[in-house]
Amino acid sequence: MSESPNPADVTPEKSSRAGRNLPAAAAVGVSLVAMILAGLFIEKTVFAFIVMVALSIAIFEIATAMKSAGINLPAIPIAVGGVGAMLLTYFAEPAYALVALALTVVATLFYRLPKGPEGFVRDVSAGIFGLGYL
């Protein structure tokens, strides 16, 4: 009869401490740097749009991180307002960006309003923090 191995005798496979694939991460980093440099040296408008996409991704990343702490950051109005402010800063005057940011704060208030008073101030404050932070 064949005996099954003792669980204490089996050595577990060694995995990376970070849990990430280092060659893949390096390739992504090199390609991002190449894309940013190409945007800077070829066409500055392309760079502005790269930054806007990065801003949107960062807003949703912060919203996901805050969700683990029970904070529901209203990511959609923050991302739209942040990108709108950047567009106005790039294509128009920077003073218009202040108007866009003020409208984003108001939109965040109205976006969060239907969910009720529970955590309203916390969620809206987190949204305004995310807008200012990024």
Coordinates of N, CA, C and O in Angstrom, one line a residue:
M1 N 0.8 -1.2 0.0 CA 0.0 0.0 0.0 C 0.9 1.2 0.0 O 1.9 1.3 0.7
S2 N 0.5 2.3 -0.7 CA 1.2 3.5 -0.8 C 0.8 4.4 0.3 O -0.4 4.7 0.5
E3 N 1.8 5.0 0.9 CA 1.5 5.9 2.0 C 1.5 7.3 1.4 O 2.3 7.7 0.6
S4 N 0.6 8.1 1.9 CA 0.6 9.5 1.5 C 1.6 10.3 2.3 O 2.0 9.9 3.4
P5 N 2.2 11.3 1.7 CA 3.3 12.0 2.3 C 2.8 12.8 3.5 O 1.7 13.2 3.6
N6 N 3.7 12.8 4.5 CA 3.4 13.6 5.7 C 3.3 15.1 5.4 O 4.3 15.6 4.8
P7 N 2.3 15.8 5.7 CA 2.2 17.3 5.4 C 3.4 18.1 5.9 O 3.8 19.1 5.4
A8 N 4.0 17.6 7.0 CA 5.2 18.3 7.6 C 6.4 18.1 6.7 O 7.3 19.0 6.8
D9 N 6.5 17.0 6.0 CA 7.6 16.7 5.2 C 7.6 17.4 3.8 O 8.6 17.5 3.1
V10 N 6.5 17.9 3.4 CA 6.3 18.6 2.1 C 6.8 20.0 2.2 O 6.2 20.7 3.0
T11 N 7.7 20.4 1.4 CA 8.1 21.8 1.4 C 7.3 22.6 0.5 O 7.1 22.2 -0.7
P12 N 6.7 23.7 0.9 CA 5.9 24.6 0.1 C 6.8 25.3 -1.0 O 8.0 25.5 -0.8
E13 N 6.2 25.5 -2.1 CA 6.9 26.2 -3.2 C 7.2 27.7 -2.7 O 6.3 28.3 -2.1
K14 N 8.3 28.1 -3.0 CA 8.7 29.5 -2.6 C 8.2 30.5 -3.6 O 8.3 30.3 -4.8
S15 N 7.5 31.5 -3.1 CA 6.9 32.5 -3.9 C 7.6 33.8 -3.6 O 8.2 34.0 -2.6
S16 N 7.4 34.8 -4.5 CA 7.9 36.1 -4.3 C 7.3 36.8 -3.1 O 6.1 36.6 -2.9
R17 N 8.0 37.5 -2.4 CA 7.5 38.2 -1.2 C 6.5 39.3 -1.7 O 5.6 39.6 -1.0
A18 N 6.8 40.0 -2.8 CA 6.0 41.1 -3.2 C 4.7 40.6 -4.0 O 3.7 41.3 -4.0
G19 N 4.8 39.4 -4.5 CA 3.6 38.8 -5.2 C 3.5 39.4 -6.6 O 2.4 39.3 -7.1
R20 N 4.5 39.9 -7.1 CA 4.4 40.5 -8.5 C 5.5 39.9 -9.4 O 6.5 39.4 -8.9
N21 N 5.2 39.9 -10.6 CA 6.1 39.4 -11.6 C 7.1 40.5 -12.0 O 6.7 41.5 -12.7
L22 N 8.3 40.4 -11.6 CA 9.3 41.5 -11.8 C 9.5 41.8 -13.2 O 9.5 43.0 -13.6
P23 N 9.7 40.9 -14.1 CA 10.0 41.2 -15.5 C 8.8 41.9 -16.2 O 8.9 42.9 -16.9
A24 N 7.6 41.5 -15.8 CA 6.4 42.2 -16.3 C 6.3 43.6 -15.8 O 5.9 44.5 -16.6
A25 N 6.5 43.8 -14.5 CA 6.5 45.1 -13.9 C 7.5 46.0 -14.6 O 7.3 47.2 -14.8
A26 N 8.7 45.5 -14.8 CA 9.8 46.3 -15.5 C 9.4 46.7 -16.9 O 9.6 47.8 -17.3
A27 N 8.8 45.7 -17.6 CA 8.3 46.0 -19.0 C 7.2 47.1 -19.0 O 7.3 48.0 -19.9
V28 N 6.3 47.0 -18.1 CA 5.3 48.0 -18.0 C 5.9 49.4 -17.7 O 5.5 50.4 -18.3
G29 N 6.8 49.4 -16.7 CA 7.5 50.7 -16.3 C 8.2 51.3 -17.5 O 8.1 52.5 -17.7
V30 N 9.0 50.5 -18.2 CA 9.7 51.0 -19.4 C 8.8 51.5 -20.5 O 9.0 52.6 -21.1
S31 N 7.7 50.8 -20.7 CA 6.8 51.2 -21.7 C 6.0 52.5 -21.3 O 5.8 53.4 -22.2
L32 N 5.7 52.7 -20.0 CA 5.1 53.9 -19.6 C 6.0 55.1 -19.7 O 5.6 56.2 -20.1
V33 N 7.3 54.9 -19.3 CA 8.3 56.0 -19.5 C 8.5 56.3 -20.9 O 8.5 57.5 -21.3
A34 N 8.5 55.3 -21.8 CA 8.7 55.6 -23.2 C 7.5 56.4 -23.8 O 7.6 57.3 -24.6
M35 N 6.3 56.0 -23.3 CA 5.0 56.7 -23.8 C 5.0 58.2 -23.3 O 4.7 59.1 -24.1
I36 N 5.4 58.4 -22.1 CA 5.5 59.7 -21.5 C 6.5 60.6 -22.2 O 6.3 61.7 -22.6
L37 N 7.7 60.0 -22.4 CA 8.7 60.8 -23.1 C 8.3 61.1 -24.6 O 8.6 62.2 -25.1
A38 N 7.7 60.1 -25.2 CA 7.2 60.4 -26.6 C 6.2 61.5 -26.6 O 6.2 62.3 -27.5
G39 N 5.3 61.5 -25.6 CA 4.3 62.5 -25.5 C 5.0 63.9 -25.3 O 4.5 64.9 -25.8
L40 N 6.0 63.9 -24.5 CA 6.7 65.2 -24.2 C 7.4 65.8 -25.4 O 7.4 67.0 -25.7
F41 N 8.1 64.9 -26.1 CA 9.0 65.3 -27.2 C 8.3 65.4 -28.5 O 8.7 66.2 -29.4
I42 N 7.3 64.6 -28.8 CA 6.6 64.6 -30.1 C 5.5 65.6 -30.1 O 5.4 66.5 -30.9
E43 N 4.5 65.5 -29.2 CA 3.4 66.4 -29.2 C 2.9 66.6 -27.7 O 2.6 65.6 -27.0
K44 N 2.9 67.8 -27.3 CA 2.6 68.1 -25.9 C 1.1 67.8 -25.5 O 0.8 67.5 -24.4
T45 N 0.3 67.9 -26.5 CA -1.2 67.5 -26.3 C -1.3 66.1 -25.9 O -2.1 65.7 -25.1
V46 N -0.5 65.2 -26.5 CA -0.6 63.8 -26.2 C -0.2 63.6 -24.7 O -0.8 62.8 -24.0
F47 N 0.9 64.3 -24.3 CA 1.3 64.2 -22.9 C 0.2 64.7 -22.0 O -0.1 64.0 -20.9
A48 N -0.5 65.7 -22.3 CA -1.6 66.2 -21.5 C -2.7 65.1 -21.4 O -3.3 64.9 -20.3
F49 N -3.0 64.4 -22.4 CA -4.0 63.4 -22.4 C -3.5 62.2 -21.6 O -4.3 61.5 -20.9
I50 N -2.2 61.9 -21.7 CA -1.7 60.8 -20.9 C -1.8 61.1 -19.4 O -2.2 60.3 -18.6
V51 N -1.6 62.4 -19.0 CA -1.7 62.8 -17.6 C -3.2 62.7 -17.2 O -3.5 62.3 -16.1
M52 N -4.1 63.1 -18.1 CA -5.5 63.0 -17.7 C -6.0 61.5 -17.5 O -6.8 61.3 -16.6
V53 N -5.5 60.6 -18.3 CA -5.8 59.2 -18.1 C -5.2 58.7 -16.8 O -5.9 58.0 -16.1
A54 N -4.0 59.1 -16.5 CA -3.4 58.7 -15.3 C -4.1 59.3 -14.1 O -4.3 58.6 -13.1
L55 N -4.6 60.5 -14.2 CA -5.4 61.1 -13.1 C -6.7 60.3 -12.9 O -7.0 60.0 -11.7
S56 N -7.4 59.9 -13.9 CA -8.6 59.1 -13.8 C -8.3 57.8 -13.1 O -9.1 57.3 -12.3
I57 N -7.3 57.1 -13.6 CA -6.9 55.8 -13.0 C -6.6 56.0 -11.5 O -7.0 55.2 -10.7
A58 N -5.8 57.0 -11.2 CA -5.4 57.3 -9.8 C -6.7 57.5 -8.9 O -6.7 57.1 -7.8
I59 N -7.6 58.2 -9.4 CA -8.9 58.5 -8.6 C -9.5 57.2 -8.3 O -10.0 57.0 -7.1
F60 N -9.7 56.3 -9.3 CA -10.4 55.0 -9.0 C -9.5 54.2 -8.1 O -10.1 53.4 -7.3
E61 N -8.2 54.3 -8.2 CA -7.3 53.5 -7.2 C -7.5 54.0 -5.8 O -7.6 53.2 -4.9
I62 N -7.6 55.3 -5.6 CA -7.8 55.9 -4.3 C -9.1 55.5 -3.8 O -9.3 55.2 -2.6
A63 N -10.2 55.5 -4.6 CA -11.5 55.1 -4.2 C -11.5 53.7 -3.8 O -12.2 53.3 -2.8
T64 N -10.8 52.8 -4.4 CA -10.7 51.4 -4.1 C -10.0 51.2 -2.7 O -10.5 50.5 -1.9
A65 N -9.0 52.0 -2.5 CA -8.2 51.9 -1.3 C -9.1 52.4 -0.1 O -9.0 51.8 1.0
M66 N -9.8 53.5 -0.3 CA -10.6 54.0 0.8 C -11.8 53.2 1.1 O -12.3 53.2 2.2
K67 N -12.3 52.4 0.1 CA -13.4 51.5 0.3 C -13.1 50.5 1.4 O -14.0 50.1 2.1
S68 N -11.8 50.1 1.5 CA -11.5 49.1 2.5 C -11.6 49.7 3.9 O -11.7 48.9 4.9
A69 N -11.6 51.0 4.0 CA -11.7 51.7 5.3 C -13.2 52.1 5.5 O -13.5 52.8 6.5
G70 N -14.1 51.7 4.6 CA -15.5 52.1 4.8 C -15.8 53.5 4.2 O -16.9 54.0 4.5
I71 N -14.9 54.1 3.5 CA -15.2 55.4 2.9 C -15.6 55.2 1.4 O -14.8 54.6 0.7
N72 N -16.7 55.8 1.0 CA -17.2 55.6 -0.4 C -16.9 56.9 -1.1 O -17.7 57.8 -1.2
L73 N -15.7 57.0 -1.6 CA -15.3 58.2 -2.4 C -16.1 58.3 -3.7 O -16.1 57.3 -4.4
P74 N -16.8 59.4 -4.0 CA -17.6 59.5 -5.2 C -16.6 59.7 -6.4 O -16.3 60.9 -6.8
A75 N -16.1 58.6 -7.0 CA -15.0 58.7 -8.0 C -15.5 59.3 -9.3 O -14.7 60.0 -9.9
I76 N -16.7 59.1 -9.7 CA -17.1 59.5 -11.0 C -17.1 61.1 -11.2 O -16.4 61.6 -12.1
P77 N -17.8 61.8 -10.2 CA -17.7 63.3 -10.4 C -16.3 63.8 -10.2 O -15.9 64.8 -10.8
I78 N -15.5 63.2 -9.3 CA -14.2 63.7 -9.1 C -13.3 63.5 -10.3 O -12.5 64.3 -10.7
A79 N -13.4 62.3 -10.9 CA -12.6 62.1 -12.1 C -13.0 63.0 -13.3 O -12.2 63.6 -14.0
V80 N -14.3 63.1 -13.5 CA -14.8 64.0 -14.6 C -14.4 65.5 -14.3 O -13.9 66.2 -15.2
G81 N -14.5 65.9 -13.1 CA -14.2 67.3 -12.7 C -12.7 67.5 -12.8 O -12.2 68.6 -13.2
G82 N -11.9 66.5 -12.4 CA -10.4 66.7 -12.4 C -9.9 66.7 -13.9 O -9.1 67.6 -14.2
V83 N -10.5 65.9 -14.7 CA -10.1 65.9 -16.1 C -10.6 67.2 -16.8 O -9.9 67.8 -17.6
G84 N -11.8 67.6 -16.4 CA -12.3 68.9 -16.9 C -11.4 70.1 -16.6 O -11.1 71.0 -17.4
A85 N -11.0 70.1 -15.3 CA -10.1 71.2 -14.9 C -8.8 71.2 -15.6 O -8.2 72.2 -16.0
M86 N -8.3 70.0 -15.9 CA -7.0 69.9 -16.6 C -7.2 70.3 -18.1 O -6.3 71.0 -18.6
L87 N -8.3 69.9 -18.7 CA -8.6 70.4 -20.0 C -8.7 71.9 -20.1 O -8.1 72.5 -21.0
L88 N -9.4 72.5 -19.2 CA -9.5 74.0 -19.2 C -8.2 74.6 -18.9 O -7.9 75.7 -19.5
T89 N -7.3 74.1 -18.1 CA -6.0 74.6 -17.8 C -5.2 74.6 -19.1 O -4.4 75.5 -19.4
Y90 N -5.2 73.4 -19.8 CA -4.4 73.3 -20.9 C -4.9 74.1 -22.2 O -4.1 74.7 -22.8
F91 N -6.2 74.0 -22.4 CA -6.7 74.6 -23.6 C -7.2 76.1 -23.4 O -7.4 76.8 -24.4
A92 N -7.5 76.4 -22.2 CA -8.0 77.8 -21.9 C -7.1 78.4 -20.9 O -6.0 78.1 -20.7
E93 N -7.7 79.3 -20.1 CA -7.0 80.0 -19.0 C -7.0 79.2 -17.7 O -8.1 78.5 -17.4
P94 N -6.0 79.2 -16.9 CA -6.0 78.5 -15.6 C -7.1 79.0 -14.7 O -7.6 78.2 -13.8
A95 N -7.6 80.2 -14.9 CA -8.6 80.7 -14.0 C -9.9 79.9 -14.2 O -10.7 79.7 -13.2
Y96 N -10.1 79.3 -15.4 CA -11.3 78.5 -15.6 C -11.3 77.2 -14.8 O -12.3 76.6 -14.5
A97 N -10.1 76.8 -14.5 CA -9.9 75.5 -13.7 C -10.5 75.7 -12.3 O -11.0 74.7 -11.8
L98 N -10.4 76.9 -11.8 CA -11.0 77.1 -10.4 C -12.5 77.0 -10.5 O -13.1 76.4 -9.6
V99 N -13.1 77.5 -11.6 CA -14.5 77.3 -11.7 C -14.9 75.8 -11.9 O -15.8 75.3 -11.3
A100 N -14.1 75.1 -12.7 CA -14.3 73.7 -12.8 C -14.2 72.9 -11.5 O -15.0 72.0 -11.2
L101 N -13.2 73.3 -10.7 CA -13.0 72.6 -9.4 C -14.2 72.9 -8.5 O -14.7 72.1 -7.7
A102 N -14.7 74.2 -8.5 CA -15.8 74.5 -7.6 C -17.1 73.8 -8.1 O -17.8 73.3 -7.2
L103 N -17.3 73.7 -9.4 CA -18.4 72.9 -9.9 C -18.3 71.4 -9.6 O -19.3 70.7 -9.3
T104 N -17.0 70.9 -9.5 CA -16.8 69.5 -9.2 C -17.2 69.3 -7.7 O -17.8 68.2 -7.4
V105 N -16.9 70.2 -6.8 CA -17.3 70.1 -5.4 C -18.8 70.0 -5.3 O -19.4 69.2 -4.6
V106 N -19.5 70.9 -6.0 CA -20.9 70.9 -6.0 C -21.5 69.6 -6.6 O -22.4 69.0 -6.0
A107 N -20.9 69.2 -7.7 CA -21.4 67.9 -8.3 C -21.2 66.7 -7.3 O -22.0 65.8 -7.3
T108 N -20.1 66.8 -6.6 CA -19.8 65.7 -5.6 C -20.8 65.7 -4.5 O -21.3 64.6 -4.1
L109 N -21.2 66.8 -4.1 CA -22.3 66.9 -3.0 C -23.6 66.3 -3.6 O -24.2 65.5 -2.9
F110 N -24.0 66.7 -4.8 CA -25.2 66.2 -5.3 C -25.2 64.8 -5.7 O -26.2 64.0 -5.7
Y111 N -24.0 64.3 -6.1 CA -23.8 62.9 -6.5 C -24.0 62.0 -5.3 O -24.6 60.9 -5.3
R112 N -23.5 62.4 -4.1 CA -23.5 61.6 -2.9 C -24.9 61.8 -2.2 O -25.2 60.9 -1.4
L113 N -25.6 62.8 -2.4 CA -26.9 63.1 -1.7 C -27.9 62.0 -1.7 O -28.5 61.7 -0.6
P114 N -28.2 61.3 -2.8 CA -29.2 60.2 -2.8 C -28.9 59.1 -1.8 O -29.8 58.3 -1.5
K115 N -27.6 58.9 -1.4 CA -27.3 57.7 -0.6 C -27.6 58.0 0.9 O -27.4 57.1 1.7
G116 N -28.1 59.1 1.2 CA -28.6 59.4 2.6 C -27.5 60.1 3.5 O -26.4 60.3 3.0
P117 N -27.9 60.4 4.7 CA -27.0 61.1 5.6 C -25.9 60.3 6.2 O -24.9 60.9 6.7
E118 N -26.0 59.0 6.2 CA -25.0 58.2 6.9 C -23.7 58.3 6.1 O -23.5 57.8 5.0
G119 N -22.7 58.9 6.8 CA -21.4 59.0 6.2 C -21.2 60.1 5.1 O -20.3 60.1 4.4
F120 N -22.2 61.0 5.0 CA -22.2 62.0 3.9 C -21.0 62.9 4.0 O -20.3 63.0 3.0
V121 N -20.7 63.4 5.2 CA -19.6 64.3 5.3 C -18.3 63.6 5.1 O -17.4 64.1 4.4
R122 N -18.2 62.4 5.6 CA -16.9 61.6 5.4 C -16.7 61.3 3.9 O -15.6 61.5 3.4
D123 N -17.7 60.9 3.2 CA -17.5 60.5 1.8 C -17.2 61.8 0.9 O -16.4 61.7 0.0
V124 N -18.0 62.8 1.2 CA -17.7 64.1 0.4 C -16.4 64.6 0.7 O -15.6 65.1 -0.2
S125 N -16.0 64.6 2.0 CA -14.7 65.1 2.3 C -13.6 64.3 1.7 O -12.6 64.8 1.2
A126 N -13.8 63.0 1.6 CA -12.8 62.1 0.9 C -12.7 62.4 -0.5 O -11.6 62.4 -1.1
G127 N -13.9 62.7 -1.2 CA -13.9 63.1 -2.6 C -13.1 64.4 -2.8 O -12.4 64.5 -3.8
I128 N -13.4 65.4 -2.0 CA -12.7 66.7 -2.2 C -11.2 66.5 -1.9 O -10.4 67.1 -2.6
F129 N -10.8 65.7 -0.9 CA -9.4 65.4 -0.7 C -8.8 64.7 -1.9 O -7.7 65.1 -2.3
G130 N -9.5 63.8 -2.5 CA -9.0 63.1 -3.7 C -8.8 64.1 -4.8 O -7.8 64.0 -5.6
L131 N -9.7 65.0 -5.0 CA -9.6 66.0 -6.1 C -8.4 66.9 -5.9 O -7.7 67.1 -6.8
G132 N -8.2 67.3 -4.6 CA -7.1 68.2 -4.4 C -5.8 67.5 -4.4 O -4.8 68.0 -4.8
Y133 N -5.8 66.3 -3.9 CA -4.6 65.5 -3.8 C -4.0 65.2 -5.2 O -2.8 65.3 -5.4
L134 N -4.9 64.8 -6.1 CA -4.4 64.4 -7.4 C -4.4 65.6 -8.3 O -3.6 65.7 -9.3

